[in-house]
Coordinates of N, CA and C in Angstrom, one line a residue:
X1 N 81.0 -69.6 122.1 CA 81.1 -70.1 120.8 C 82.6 -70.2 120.4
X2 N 83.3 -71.0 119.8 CA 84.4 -71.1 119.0 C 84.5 -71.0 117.8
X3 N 85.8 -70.4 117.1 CA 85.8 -70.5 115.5 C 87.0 -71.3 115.4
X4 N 87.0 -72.1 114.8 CA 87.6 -73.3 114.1 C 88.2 -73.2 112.3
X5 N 89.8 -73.1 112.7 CA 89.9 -73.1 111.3 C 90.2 -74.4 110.4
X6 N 90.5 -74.8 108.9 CA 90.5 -75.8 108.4 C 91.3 -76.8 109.3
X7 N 92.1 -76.7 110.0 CA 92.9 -77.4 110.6 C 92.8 -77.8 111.9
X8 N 91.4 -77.1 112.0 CA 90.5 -77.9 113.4 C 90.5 -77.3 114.8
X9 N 92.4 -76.1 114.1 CA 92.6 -75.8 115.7 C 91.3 -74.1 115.7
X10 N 91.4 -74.1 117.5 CA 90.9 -72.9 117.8 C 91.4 -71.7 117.1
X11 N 90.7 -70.3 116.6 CA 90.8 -69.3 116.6 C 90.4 -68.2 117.3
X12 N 89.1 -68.2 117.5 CA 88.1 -67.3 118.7 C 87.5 -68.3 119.5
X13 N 87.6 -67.6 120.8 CA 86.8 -68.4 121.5 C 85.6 -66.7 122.4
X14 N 84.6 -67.1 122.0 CA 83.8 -65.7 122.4 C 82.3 -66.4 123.7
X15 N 81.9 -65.3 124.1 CA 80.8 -65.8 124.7 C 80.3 -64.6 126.1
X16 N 79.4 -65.1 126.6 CA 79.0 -64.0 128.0 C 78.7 -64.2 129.3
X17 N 78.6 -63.6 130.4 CA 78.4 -63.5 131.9 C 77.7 -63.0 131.7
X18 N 76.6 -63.5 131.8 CA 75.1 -62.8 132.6 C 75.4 -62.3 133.9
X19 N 75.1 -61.2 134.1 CA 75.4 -60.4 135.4 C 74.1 -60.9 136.1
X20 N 73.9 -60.8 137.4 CA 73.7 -62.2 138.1 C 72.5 -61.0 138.6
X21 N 72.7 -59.7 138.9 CA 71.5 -58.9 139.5 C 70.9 -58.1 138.1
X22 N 71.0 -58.1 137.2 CA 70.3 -57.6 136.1 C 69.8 -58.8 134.9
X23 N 68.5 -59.0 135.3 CA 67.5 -59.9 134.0 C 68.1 -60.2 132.7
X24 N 68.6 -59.3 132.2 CA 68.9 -59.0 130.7 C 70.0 -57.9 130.4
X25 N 71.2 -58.4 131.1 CA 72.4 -57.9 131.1 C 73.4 -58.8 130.8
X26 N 74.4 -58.5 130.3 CA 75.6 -60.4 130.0 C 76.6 -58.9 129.8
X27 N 78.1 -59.6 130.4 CA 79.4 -58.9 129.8 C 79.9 -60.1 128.8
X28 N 79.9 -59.5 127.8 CA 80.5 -60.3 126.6 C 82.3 -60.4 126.5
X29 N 82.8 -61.2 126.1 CA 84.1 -61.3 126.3 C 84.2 -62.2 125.0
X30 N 85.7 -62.1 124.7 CA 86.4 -62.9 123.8 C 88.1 -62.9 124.2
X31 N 88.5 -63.8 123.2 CA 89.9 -64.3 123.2 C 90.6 -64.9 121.8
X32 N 91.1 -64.4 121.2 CA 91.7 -65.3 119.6 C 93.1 -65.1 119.6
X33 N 93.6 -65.9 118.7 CA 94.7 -66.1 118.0 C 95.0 -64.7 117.5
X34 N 96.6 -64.9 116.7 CA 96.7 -63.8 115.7 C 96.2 -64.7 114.4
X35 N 96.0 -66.1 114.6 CA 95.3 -66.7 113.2 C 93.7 -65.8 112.5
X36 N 93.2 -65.3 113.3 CA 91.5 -64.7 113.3 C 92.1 -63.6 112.3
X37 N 92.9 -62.8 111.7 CA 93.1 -62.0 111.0 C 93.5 -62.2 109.9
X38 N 93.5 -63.9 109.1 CA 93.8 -64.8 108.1 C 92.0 -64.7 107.7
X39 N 91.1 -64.4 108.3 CA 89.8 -64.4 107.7 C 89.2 -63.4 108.0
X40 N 89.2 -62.0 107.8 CA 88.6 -61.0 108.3 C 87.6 -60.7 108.1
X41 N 87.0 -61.1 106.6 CA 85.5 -61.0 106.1 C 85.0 -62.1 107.1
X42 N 85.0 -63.1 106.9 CA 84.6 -63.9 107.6 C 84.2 -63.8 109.4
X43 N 85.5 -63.6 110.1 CA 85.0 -62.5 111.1 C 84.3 -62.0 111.6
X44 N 84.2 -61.0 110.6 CA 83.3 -59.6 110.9 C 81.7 -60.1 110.3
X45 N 82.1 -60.8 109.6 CA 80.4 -61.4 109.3 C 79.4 -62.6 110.7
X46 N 80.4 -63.3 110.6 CA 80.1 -64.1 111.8 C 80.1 -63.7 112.9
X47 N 80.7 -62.6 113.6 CA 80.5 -62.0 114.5 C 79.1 -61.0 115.0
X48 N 79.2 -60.7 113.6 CA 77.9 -59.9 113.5 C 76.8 -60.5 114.1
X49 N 76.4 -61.6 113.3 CA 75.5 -62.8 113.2 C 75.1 -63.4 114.8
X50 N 76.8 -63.4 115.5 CA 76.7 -63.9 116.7 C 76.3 -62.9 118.3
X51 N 76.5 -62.0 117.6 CA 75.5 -60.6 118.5 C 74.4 -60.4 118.3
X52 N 74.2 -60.2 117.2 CA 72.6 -59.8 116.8 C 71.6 -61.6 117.4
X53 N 72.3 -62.2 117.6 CA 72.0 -63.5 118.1 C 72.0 -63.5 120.2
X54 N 72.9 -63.1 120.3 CA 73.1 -62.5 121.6 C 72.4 -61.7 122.6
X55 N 72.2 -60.3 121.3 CA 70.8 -59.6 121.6 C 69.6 -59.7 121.7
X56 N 69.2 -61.0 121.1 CA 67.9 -61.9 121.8 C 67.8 -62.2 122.5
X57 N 68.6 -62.4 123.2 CA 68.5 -62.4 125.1 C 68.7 -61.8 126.0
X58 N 69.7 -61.3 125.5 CA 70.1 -59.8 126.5 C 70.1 -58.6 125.8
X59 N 69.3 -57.6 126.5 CA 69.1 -56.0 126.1 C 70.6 -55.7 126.0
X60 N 71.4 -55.4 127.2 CA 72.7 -54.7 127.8 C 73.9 -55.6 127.1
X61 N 74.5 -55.9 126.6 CA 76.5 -56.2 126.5 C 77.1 -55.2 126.8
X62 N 77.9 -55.7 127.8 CA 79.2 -54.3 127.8 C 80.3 -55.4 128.5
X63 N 81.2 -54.3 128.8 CA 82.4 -55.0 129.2 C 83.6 -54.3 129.0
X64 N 85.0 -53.7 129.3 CA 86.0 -53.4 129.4 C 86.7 -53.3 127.8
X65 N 87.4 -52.3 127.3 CA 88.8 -52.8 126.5 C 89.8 -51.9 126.8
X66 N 91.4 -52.6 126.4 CA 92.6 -51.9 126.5 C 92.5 -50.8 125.4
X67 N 92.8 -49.3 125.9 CA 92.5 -48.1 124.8 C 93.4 -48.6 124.2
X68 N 94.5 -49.2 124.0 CA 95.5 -49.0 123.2 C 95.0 -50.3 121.7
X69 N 94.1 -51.0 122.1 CA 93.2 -52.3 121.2 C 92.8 -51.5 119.5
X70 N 93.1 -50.7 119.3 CA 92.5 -50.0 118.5 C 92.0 -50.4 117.1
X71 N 92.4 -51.9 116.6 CA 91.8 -53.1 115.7 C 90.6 -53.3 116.6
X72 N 90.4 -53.8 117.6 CA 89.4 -54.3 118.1 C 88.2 -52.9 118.6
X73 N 88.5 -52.0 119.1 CA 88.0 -51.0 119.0 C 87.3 -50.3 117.7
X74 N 87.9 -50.5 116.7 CA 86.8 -50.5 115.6 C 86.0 -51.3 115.4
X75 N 86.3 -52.6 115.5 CA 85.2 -53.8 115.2 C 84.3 -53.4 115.9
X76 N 84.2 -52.7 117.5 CA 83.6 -53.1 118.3 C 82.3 -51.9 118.0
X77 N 82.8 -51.2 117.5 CA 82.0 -49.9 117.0 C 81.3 -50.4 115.7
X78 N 81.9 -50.9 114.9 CA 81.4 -51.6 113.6 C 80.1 -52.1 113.8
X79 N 80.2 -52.9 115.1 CA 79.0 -53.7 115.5 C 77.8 -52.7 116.5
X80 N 78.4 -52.0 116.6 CA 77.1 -50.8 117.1 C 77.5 -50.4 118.5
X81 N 79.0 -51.0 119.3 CA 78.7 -50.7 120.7 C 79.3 -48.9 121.0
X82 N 78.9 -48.9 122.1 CA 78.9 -47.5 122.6 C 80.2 -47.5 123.4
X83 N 81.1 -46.1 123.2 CA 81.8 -46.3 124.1 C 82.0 -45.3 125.2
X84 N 81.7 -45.3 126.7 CA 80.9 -44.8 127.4 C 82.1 -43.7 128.3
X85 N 82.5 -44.6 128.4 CA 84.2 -43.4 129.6 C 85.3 -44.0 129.2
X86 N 86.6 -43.2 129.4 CA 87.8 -44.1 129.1 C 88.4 -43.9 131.1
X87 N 88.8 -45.0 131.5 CA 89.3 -45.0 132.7 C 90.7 -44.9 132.8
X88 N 91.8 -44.3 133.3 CA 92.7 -43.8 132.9 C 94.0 -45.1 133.9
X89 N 93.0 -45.5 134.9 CA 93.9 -46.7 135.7 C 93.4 -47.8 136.0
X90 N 93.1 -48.6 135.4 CA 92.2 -49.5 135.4 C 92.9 -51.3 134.8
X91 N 92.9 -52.0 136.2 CA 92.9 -53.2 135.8 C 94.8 -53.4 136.9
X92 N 95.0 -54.7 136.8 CA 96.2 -54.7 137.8 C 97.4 -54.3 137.1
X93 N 97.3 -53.8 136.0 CA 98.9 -52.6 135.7 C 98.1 -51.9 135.3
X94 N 96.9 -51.4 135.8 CA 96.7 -49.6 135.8 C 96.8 -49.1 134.3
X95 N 96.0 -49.7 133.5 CA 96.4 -49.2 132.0 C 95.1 -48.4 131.9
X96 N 94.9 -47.6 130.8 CA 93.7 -47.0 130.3 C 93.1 -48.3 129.6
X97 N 91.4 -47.9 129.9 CA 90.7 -49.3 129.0 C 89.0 -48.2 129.0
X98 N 88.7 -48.3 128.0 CA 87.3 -47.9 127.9 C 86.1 -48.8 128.6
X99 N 85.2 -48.3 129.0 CA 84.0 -49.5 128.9 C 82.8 -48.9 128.0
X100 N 82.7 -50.1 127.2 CA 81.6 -49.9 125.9 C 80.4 -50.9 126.6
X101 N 79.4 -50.6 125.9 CA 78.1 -51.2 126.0 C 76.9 -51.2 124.6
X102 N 76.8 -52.1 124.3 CA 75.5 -52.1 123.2 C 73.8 -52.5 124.2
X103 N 73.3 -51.4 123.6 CA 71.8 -51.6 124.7 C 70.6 -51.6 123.6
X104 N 69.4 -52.7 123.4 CA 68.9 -52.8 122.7 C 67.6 -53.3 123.1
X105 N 66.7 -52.4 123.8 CA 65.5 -52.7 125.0 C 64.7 -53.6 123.4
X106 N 63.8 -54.3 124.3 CA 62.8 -55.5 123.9 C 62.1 -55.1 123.4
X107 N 61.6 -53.8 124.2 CA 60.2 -53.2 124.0 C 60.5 -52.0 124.0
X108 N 59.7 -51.5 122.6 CA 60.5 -50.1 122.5 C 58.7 -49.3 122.2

């Protein structure tokens, strides 16, 4: 999905990897501007919208963040995800990054 601002250019560009051995598993990923913080309601509403939309297909989202992300680490909690371990060396300069996951079985 992309967010587009009045001026047409990109702001978020978001979406997922279905993990290829698990049915109903996707790592979710994004990428934005520093423009995405010119609409924050907006944002966090649409984003919402775009998970809870996500989670109709897949149970499992997870995926990595930089501990130091700590704007985006609230969002990410805002939206219900879990945050599972912090890994202390992780990634090719060895930074700390949590992995979070939102899990939301079909059949409960």
């Amino acid at each position: 999905a992309a967010g587009l601002a009045e001026d047409g250019l990109a702001e978020i560009l978001w979406g997922v990897d279905p993990i290829p051995y698990c049915d109903n598993a996707a790592v979710v990923w994004m990428l934005s501007t520093d423009r995405l913080y010119d609409y924050p309601v907006e944002f966090v509403v649409r984003t919402k919208e775009g998970f809870e939309q996500l989670h109709q297909r897949f149970e499992l989202l997870t995926n990595f963040i930089d501990a130091r992300n700590e704007r985006h680490i609230k969002w990410l909690k805002w939206l219900g995800f879990k945050f599972l371990r912090r890994i202390e060396r992780f990634g090719a300069q060895s930074l700390p990054f949590y992995e979070f996951a939102s899990y939301r079985p079909k059949c409960v």
